[in-house]
Structure formats: C-alpha cells, structure tokens
PDB file of C-alpha atoms in Angstrom:
ATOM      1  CA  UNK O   1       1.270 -32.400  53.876  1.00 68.00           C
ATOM      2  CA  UNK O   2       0.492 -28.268  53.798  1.00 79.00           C
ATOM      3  CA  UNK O   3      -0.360 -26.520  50.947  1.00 92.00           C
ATOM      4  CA  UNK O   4       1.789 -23.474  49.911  1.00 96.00           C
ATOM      5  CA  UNK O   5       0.748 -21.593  46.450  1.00 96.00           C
ATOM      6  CA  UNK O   6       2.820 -18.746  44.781  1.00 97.00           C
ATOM      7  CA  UNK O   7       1.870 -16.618  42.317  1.00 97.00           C
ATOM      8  CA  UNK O   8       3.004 -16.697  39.375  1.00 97.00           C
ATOM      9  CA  UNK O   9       5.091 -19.536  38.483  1.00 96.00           C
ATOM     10  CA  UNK O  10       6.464 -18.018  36.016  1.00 97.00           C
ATOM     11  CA  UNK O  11       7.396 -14.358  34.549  1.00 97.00           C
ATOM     12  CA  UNK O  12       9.202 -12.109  31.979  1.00 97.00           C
ATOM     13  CA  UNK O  13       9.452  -8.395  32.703  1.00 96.00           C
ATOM     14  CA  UNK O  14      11.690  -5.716  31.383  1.00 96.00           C
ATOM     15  CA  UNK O  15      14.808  -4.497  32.723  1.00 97.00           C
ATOM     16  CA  UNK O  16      14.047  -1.878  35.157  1.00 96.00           C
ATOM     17  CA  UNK O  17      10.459  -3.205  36.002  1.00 97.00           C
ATOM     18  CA  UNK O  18       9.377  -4.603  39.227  1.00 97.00           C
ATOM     19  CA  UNK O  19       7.503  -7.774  39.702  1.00 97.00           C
ATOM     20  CA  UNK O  20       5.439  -8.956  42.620  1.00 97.00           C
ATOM     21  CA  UNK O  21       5.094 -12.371  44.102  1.00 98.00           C
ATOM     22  CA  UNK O  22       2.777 -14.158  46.522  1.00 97.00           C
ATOM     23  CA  UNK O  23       3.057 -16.755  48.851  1.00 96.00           C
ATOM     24  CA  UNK O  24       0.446 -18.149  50.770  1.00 96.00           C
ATOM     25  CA  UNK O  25      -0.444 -21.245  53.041  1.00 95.00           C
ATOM     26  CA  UNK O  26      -3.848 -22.509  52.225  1.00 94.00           C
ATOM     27  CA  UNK O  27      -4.565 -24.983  55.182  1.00 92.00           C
ATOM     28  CA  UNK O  28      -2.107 -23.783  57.850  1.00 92.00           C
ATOM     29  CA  UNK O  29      -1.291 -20.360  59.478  1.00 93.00           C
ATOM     30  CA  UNK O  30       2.449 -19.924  58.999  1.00 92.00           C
ATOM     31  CA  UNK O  31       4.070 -18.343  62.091  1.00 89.00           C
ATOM     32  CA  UNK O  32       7.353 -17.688  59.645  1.00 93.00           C
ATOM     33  CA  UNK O  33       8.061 -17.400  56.096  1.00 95.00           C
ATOM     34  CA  UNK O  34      11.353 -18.386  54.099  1.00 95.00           C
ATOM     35  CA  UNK O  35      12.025 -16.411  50.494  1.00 97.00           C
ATOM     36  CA  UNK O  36      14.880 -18.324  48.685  1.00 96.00           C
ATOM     37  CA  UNK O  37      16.434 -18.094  45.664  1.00 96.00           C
ATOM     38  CA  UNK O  38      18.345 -20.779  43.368  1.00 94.00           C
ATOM     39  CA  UNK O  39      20.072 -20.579  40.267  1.00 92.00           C
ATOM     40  CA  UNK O  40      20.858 -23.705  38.157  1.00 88.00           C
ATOM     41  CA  UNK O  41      22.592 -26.745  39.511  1.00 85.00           C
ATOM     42  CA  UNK O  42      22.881 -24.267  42.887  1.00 88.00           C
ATOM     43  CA  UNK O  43      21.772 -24.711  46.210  1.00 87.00           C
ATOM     44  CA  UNK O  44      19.013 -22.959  47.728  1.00 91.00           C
ATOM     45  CA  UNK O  45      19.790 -19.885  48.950  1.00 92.00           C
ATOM     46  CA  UNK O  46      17.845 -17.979  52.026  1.00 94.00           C
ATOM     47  CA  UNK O  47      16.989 -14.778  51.117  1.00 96.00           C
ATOM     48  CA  UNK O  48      15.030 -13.575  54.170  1.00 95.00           C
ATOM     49  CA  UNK O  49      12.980 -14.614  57.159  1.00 93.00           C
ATOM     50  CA  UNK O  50       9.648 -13.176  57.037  1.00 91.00           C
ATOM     51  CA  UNK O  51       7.248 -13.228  60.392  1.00 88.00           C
ATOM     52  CA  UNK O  52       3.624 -11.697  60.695  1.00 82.00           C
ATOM     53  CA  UNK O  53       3.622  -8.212  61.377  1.00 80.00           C
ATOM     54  CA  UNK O  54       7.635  -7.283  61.651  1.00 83.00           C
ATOM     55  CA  UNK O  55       9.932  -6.369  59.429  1.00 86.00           C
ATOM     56  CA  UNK O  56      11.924  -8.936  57.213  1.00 92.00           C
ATOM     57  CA  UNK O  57      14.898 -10.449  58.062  1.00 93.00           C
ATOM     58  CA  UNK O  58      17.340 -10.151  55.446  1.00 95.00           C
ATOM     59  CA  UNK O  59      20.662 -12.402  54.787  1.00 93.00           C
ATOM     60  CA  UNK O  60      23.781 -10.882  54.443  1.00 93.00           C
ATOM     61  CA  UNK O  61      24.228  -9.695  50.930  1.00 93.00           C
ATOM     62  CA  UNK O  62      20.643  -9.315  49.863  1.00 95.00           C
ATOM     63  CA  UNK O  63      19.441  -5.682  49.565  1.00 94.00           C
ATOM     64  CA  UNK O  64      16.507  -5.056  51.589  1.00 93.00           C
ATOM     65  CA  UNK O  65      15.587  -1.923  49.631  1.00 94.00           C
ATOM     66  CA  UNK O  66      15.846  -4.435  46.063  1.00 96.00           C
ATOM     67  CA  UNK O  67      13.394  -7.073  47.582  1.00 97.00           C
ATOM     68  CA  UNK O  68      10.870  -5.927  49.158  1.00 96.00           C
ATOM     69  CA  UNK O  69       9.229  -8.322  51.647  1.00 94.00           C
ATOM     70  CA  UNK O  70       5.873  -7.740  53.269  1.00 91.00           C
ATOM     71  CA  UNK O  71       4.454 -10.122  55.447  1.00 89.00           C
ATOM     72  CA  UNK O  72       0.670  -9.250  55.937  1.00 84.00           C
ATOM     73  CA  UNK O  73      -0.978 -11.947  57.665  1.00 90.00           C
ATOM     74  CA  UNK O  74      -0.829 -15.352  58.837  1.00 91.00           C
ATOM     75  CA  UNK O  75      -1.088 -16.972  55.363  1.00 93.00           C
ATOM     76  CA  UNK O  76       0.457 -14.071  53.186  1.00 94.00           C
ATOM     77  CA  UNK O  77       3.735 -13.038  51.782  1.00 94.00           C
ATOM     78  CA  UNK O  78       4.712 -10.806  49.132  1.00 96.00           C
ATOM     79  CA  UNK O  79       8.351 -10.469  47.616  1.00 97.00           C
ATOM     80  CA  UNK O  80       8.490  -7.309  45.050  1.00 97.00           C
ATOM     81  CA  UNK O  81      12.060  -7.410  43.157  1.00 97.00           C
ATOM     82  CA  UNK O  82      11.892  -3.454  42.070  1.00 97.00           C
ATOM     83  CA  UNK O  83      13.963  -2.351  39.582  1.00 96.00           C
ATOM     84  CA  UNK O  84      14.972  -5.995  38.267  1.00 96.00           C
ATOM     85  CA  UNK O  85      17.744  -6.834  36.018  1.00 96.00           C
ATOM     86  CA  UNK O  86      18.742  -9.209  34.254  1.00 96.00           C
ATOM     87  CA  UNK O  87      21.402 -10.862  37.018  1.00 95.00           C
ATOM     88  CA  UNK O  88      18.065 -11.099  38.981  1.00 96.00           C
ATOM     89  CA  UNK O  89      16.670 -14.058  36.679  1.00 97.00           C
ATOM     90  CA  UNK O  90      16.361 -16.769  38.641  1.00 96.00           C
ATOM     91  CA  UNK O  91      14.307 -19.402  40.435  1.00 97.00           C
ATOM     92  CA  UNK O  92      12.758 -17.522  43.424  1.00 97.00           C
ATOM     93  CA  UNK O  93      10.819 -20.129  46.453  1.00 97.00           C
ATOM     94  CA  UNK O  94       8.691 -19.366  49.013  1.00 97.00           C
ATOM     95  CA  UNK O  95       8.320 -21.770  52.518  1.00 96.00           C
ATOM     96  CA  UNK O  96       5.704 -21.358  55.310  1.00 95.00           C
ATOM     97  CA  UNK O  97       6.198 -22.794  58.831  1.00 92.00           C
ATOM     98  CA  UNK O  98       3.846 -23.237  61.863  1.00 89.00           C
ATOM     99  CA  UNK O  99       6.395 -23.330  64.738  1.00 85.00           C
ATOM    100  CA  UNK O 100       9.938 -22.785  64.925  1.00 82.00           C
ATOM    101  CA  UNK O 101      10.857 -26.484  65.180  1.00 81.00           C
ATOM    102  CA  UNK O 102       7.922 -27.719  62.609  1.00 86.00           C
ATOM    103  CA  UNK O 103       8.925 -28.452  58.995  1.00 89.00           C
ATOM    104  CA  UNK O 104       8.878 -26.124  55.843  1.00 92.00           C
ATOM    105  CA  UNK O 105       6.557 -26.477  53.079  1.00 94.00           C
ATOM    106  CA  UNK O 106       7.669 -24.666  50.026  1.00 95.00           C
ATOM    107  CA  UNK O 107       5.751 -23.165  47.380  1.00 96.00           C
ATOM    108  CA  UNK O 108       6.070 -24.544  43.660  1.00 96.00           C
ATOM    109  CA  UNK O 109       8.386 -21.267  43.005  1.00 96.00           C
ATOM    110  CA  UNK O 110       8.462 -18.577  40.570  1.00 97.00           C
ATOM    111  CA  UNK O 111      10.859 -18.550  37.520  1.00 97.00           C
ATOM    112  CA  UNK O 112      11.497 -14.997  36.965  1.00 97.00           C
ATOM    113  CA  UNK O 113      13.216 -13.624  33.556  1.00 97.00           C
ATOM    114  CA  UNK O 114      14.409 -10.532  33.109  1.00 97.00           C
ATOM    115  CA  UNK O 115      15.337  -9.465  29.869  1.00 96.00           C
TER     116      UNK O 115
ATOM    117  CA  UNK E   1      33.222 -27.408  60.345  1.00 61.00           C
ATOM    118  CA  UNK E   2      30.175 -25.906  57.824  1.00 69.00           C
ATOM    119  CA  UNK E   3      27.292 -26.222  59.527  1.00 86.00           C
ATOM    120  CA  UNK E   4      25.076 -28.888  57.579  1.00 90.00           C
ATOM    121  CA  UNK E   5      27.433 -30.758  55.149  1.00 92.00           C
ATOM    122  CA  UNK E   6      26.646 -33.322  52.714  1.00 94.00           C
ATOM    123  CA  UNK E   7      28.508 -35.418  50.415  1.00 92.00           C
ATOM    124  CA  UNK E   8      27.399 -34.202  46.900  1.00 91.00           C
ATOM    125  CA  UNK E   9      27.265 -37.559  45.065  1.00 91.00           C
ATOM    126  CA  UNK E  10      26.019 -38.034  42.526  1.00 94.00           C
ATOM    127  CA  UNK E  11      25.358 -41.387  43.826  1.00 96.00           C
ATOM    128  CA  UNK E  12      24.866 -43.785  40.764  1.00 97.00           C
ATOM    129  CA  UNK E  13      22.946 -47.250  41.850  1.00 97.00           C
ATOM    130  CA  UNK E  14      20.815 -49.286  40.186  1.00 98.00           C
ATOM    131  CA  UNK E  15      16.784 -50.543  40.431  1.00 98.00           C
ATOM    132  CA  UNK E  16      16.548 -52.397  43.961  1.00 98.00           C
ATOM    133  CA  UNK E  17      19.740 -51.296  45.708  1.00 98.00           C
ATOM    134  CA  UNK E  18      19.898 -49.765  48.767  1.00 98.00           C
ATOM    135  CA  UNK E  19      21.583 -46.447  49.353  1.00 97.00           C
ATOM    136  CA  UNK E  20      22.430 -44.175  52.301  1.00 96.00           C
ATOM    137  CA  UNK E  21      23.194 -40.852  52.705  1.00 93.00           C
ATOM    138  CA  UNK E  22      25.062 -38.850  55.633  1.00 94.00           C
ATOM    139  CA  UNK E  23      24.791 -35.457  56.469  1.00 94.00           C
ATOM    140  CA  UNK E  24      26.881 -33.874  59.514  1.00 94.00           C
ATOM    141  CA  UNK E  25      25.922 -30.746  61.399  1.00 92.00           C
ATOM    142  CA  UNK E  26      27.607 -28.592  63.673  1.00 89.00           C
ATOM    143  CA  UNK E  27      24.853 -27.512  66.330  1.00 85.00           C
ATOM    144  CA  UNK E  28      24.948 -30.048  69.048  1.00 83.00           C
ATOM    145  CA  UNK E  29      21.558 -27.998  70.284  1.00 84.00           C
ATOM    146  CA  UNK E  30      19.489 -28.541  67.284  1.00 84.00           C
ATOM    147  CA  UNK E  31      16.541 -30.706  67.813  1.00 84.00           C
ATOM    148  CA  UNK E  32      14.844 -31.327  64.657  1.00 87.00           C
ATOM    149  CA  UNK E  33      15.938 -32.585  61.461  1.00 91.00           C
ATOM    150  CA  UNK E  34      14.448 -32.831  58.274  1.00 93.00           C
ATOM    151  CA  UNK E  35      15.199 -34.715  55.009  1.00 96.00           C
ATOM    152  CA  UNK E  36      13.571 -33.149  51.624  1.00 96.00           C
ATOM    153  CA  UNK E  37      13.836 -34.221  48.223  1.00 97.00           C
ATOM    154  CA  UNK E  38      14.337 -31.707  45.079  1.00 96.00           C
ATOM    155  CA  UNK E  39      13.963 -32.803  41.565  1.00 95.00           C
ATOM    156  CA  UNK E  40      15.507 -30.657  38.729  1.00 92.00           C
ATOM    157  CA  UNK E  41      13.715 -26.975  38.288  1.00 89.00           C
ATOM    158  CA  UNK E  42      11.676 -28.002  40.952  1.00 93.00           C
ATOM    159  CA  UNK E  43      10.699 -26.701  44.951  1.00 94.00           C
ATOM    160  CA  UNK E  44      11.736 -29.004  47.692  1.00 95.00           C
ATOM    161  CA  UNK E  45       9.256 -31.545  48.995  1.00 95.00           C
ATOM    162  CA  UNK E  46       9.164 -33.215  52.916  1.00 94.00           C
ATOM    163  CA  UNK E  47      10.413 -36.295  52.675  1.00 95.00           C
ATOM    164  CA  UNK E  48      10.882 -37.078  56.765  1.00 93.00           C
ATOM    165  CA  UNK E  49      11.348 -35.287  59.534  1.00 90.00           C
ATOM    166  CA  UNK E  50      13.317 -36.913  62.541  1.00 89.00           C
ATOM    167  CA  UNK E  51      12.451 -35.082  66.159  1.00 84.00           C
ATOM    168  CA  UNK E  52      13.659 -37.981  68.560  1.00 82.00           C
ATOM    169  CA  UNK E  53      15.922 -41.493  67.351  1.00 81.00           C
ATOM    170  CA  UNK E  54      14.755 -41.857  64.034  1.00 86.00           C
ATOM    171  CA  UNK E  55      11.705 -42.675  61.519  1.00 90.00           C
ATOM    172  CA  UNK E  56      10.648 -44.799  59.210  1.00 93.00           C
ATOM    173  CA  UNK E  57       8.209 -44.323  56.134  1.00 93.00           C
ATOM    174  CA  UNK E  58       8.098 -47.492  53.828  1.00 96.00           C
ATOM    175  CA  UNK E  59      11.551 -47.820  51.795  1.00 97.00           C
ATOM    176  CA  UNK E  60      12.819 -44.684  53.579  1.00 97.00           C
ATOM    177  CA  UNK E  61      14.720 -44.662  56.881  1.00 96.00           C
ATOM    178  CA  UNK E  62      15.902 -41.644  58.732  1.00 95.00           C
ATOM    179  CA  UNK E  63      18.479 -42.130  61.827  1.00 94.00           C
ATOM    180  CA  UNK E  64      19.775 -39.516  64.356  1.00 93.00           C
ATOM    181  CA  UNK E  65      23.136 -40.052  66.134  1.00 92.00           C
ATOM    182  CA  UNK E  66      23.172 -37.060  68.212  1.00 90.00           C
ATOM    183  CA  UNK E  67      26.776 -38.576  69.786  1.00 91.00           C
ATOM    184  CA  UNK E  68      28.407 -38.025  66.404  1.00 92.00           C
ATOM    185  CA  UNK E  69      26.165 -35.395  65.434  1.00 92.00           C
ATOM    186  CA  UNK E  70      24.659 -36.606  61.797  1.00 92.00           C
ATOM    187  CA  UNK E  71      21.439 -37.758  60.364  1.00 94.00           C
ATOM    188  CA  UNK E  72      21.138 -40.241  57.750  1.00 95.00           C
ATOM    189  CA  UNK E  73      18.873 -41.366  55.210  1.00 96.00           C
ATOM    190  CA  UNK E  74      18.422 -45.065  54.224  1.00 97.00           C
ATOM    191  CA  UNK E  75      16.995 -45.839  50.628  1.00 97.00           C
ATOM    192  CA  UNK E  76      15.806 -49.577  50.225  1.00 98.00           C
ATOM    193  CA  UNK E  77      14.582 -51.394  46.599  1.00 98.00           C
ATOM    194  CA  UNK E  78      15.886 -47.777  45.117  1.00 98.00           C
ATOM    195  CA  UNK E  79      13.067 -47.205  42.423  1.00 98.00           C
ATOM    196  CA  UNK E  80      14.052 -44.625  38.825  1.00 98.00           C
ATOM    197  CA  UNK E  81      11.886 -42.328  40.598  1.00 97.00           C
ATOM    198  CA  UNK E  82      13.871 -41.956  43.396  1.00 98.00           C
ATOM    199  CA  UNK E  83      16.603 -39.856  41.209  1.00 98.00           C
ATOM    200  CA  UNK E  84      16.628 -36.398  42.509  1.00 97.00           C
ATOM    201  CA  UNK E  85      18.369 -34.113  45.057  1.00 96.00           C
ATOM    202  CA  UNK E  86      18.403 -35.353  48.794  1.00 97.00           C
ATOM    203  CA  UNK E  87      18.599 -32.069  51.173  1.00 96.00           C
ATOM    204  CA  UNK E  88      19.504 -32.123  54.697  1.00 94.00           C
ATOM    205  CA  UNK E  89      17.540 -30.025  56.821  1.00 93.00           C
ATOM    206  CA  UNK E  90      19.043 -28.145  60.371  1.00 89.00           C
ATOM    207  CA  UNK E  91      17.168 -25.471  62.348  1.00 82.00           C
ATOM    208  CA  UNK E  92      19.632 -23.007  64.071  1.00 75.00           C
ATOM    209  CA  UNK E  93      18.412 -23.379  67.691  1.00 66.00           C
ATOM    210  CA  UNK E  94      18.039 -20.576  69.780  1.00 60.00           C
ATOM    211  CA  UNK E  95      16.143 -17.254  68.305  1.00 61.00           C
ATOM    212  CA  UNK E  96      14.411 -18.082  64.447  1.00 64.00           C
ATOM    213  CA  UNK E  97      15.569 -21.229  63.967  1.00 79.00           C
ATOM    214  CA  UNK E  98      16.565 -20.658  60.856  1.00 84.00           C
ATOM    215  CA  UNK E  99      16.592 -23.469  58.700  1.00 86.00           C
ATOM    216  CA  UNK E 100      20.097 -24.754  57.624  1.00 86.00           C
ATOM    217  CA  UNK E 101      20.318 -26.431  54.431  1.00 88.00           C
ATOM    218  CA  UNK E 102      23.000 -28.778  53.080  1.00 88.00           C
ATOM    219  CA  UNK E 103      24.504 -28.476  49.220  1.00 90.00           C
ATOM    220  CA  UNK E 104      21.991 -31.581  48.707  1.00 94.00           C
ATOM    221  CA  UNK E 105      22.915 -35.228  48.014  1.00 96.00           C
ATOM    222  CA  UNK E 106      22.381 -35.875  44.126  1.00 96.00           C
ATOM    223  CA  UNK E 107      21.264 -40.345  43.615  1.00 97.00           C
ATOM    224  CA  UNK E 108      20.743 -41.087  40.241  1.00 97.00           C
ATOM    225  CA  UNK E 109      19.071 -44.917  39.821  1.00 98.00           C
ATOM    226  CA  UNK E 110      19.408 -46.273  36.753  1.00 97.00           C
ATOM    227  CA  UNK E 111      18.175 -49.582  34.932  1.00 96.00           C
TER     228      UNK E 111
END
C-alpha cells in the first residue's frame, strides 16, 4: 500500500503554545487530505478536508482560526493547533487520497500533550 | 438511519472461528467501500476495499449487497492477531466524497 509519514509522532508543549504537524505521501500525489482527531476508546473524528491549493474544509464545530490547515502541494499538509490547551490533547491523524473514490492511507498520527 | 452504522461488538471468538461483521449505510449512490482495521493507540490500516460485488484476500472476505444496502466482512481460521477495531468505510457521493466512517466493530480472539 501508500506511504503516509507525519511528523512528529509524538509531542508535549505548553499551554498557550502552538505546535505544527506534517503530513505527507511519499509514493503517491494525494489529490485530498483528511486531518482527524480521536480521543481514547473514541471514534475517529474528521476534522477537515484539505485539497491542493484551496482553502480547508472544516467540520462543523472545529475552529478554523484554532487549526490551521495549509495544504501546499501534492504530497504536503500542515495542521498548526495555535494557542493549544490542554482539552486539545489528543491523538491527531492525517490521510492522503489519489481520487475521490480511491482509498485513504493514514499517517501513523501524532499524540499531542498539552500540559 | 446514521449513515454508516456498525454493531460495536466486542465480538469475543476463539483461535479458528469464523466471524462476520455488518455494517449498513444510508447512501444508495455510494460506490466504493472500504474495510480498515485499527489496533489500540494506533492509525487505521486498508484492510479491503470493495468497488463492484465483493473481494477476497486470503482469510478475509468482503461482500456488497447494494439491494439491502450493507457491506460485510467475513473472518475465517480467526488468528490472536486479528483482535483489533474493524471500521467501515463510506464515501459521500456527489462533491468530496467525504469519507464516512462507522463507530468500528471491536473482535477480540482469544485462546
């Protein structure tokens, strides 16, 4: 299958800090990106639908202004959580996907701590 | 109806049964369907992806009943290694496709 890395897999910032994360597809141009997030023994919740050169799509109830989602090229993703706190721990995955019917492949996620 | 639904579990069998799992969905225009596993603290991985009737990958069986609008997912000689989180996959059609999950089927497969 595709290869999707994210960077880091895991961090610890300070409350009021922001923290960046990357996505990328190694072996495939992804037409659309996926952010989730999941908290324990939740589902996955979408976050936003990211596509090359437009703005996000966010979901209802996620702040657009909070996380930050830039979508740079074909293979690149960025999520920036600005001003995190601590209800913003959480287990934070990334998915790339070639066409709109094709399958997701998701990154190995980021655990994010916020203390 | 919720638009992908799946029956939680868990699922408890043991070494060498065989399983199956539904899932139901509500868009009678989807046309691909996907079934991923997710072990605990972990990202999902493909397991099978089911464009047409069905597909088969060694102990793993995916069917599509488009009539009665569900998928399912058929686990022969269940191995311990096949505990983890079974989630059903459904693309909105029309626009994004936005990928639909389900809550995720939970099969533990014990000694």
């Amino acid at each position: 299958g595709a290869v999707v890395s994210q960077h880091p897999s895991r961090v610890i910032c300070k409350s009021g800090t922001s923290v960046k994360i990357e996505c990328r597809s190694l072996d495939f141009q992804a037409t659309t990106m996926f952010w989730y997030r999941q908290f324990p023994k939740q589902s996955l919740m979408l976050m936003a639908t990211s596509n090359e050169g437009s703005k996000a799509t966010y979901e209802q109830g996620v702040e657009k202004d909070k996380f930050l989602i830039n979508h740079a090229s074909l293979t690149l993703s960025t999520l920036t959580v600005t001003s995190a706190h601590p209800e913003d721990s959480s287990f934070y995955i990334c998915s790339a996907r070639k066409g709109a019917l094709d399958e997701q492949y998701f990154g190995p996620g980021t655990r994010l701590t916020v203390t | 109806r919720k638009e992908v639904e799946q029956d939680p579990g868990p699922f408890n069998v043991p070494e060498g049964a065989t399983v199956a799992f539904n899932c139901t969905y509500s868009n009678s225009a989807s046309q691909s369907f996907f079934w991923y596993r997710q072990d605990c603290r972990k990202e999902p991985k493909l397991l099978m992806s089911v464009y047409s009737s069905g597909n088969e990958d060694g102990r793993f069986t995916a069917q599509l009943n488009r009539a009665s609008q569900y998928i399912s997912l058929l686990i022969r000689d269940s191995k311990l290694s096949d505990s983890a989180t079974y989630l059903c996959v459904v693309p909105a059609s029309g626009g994004s496709y936005i990928p639909t999950f389900g809550r995720g089927t939970s099969l533990i497969v014990h000694p």
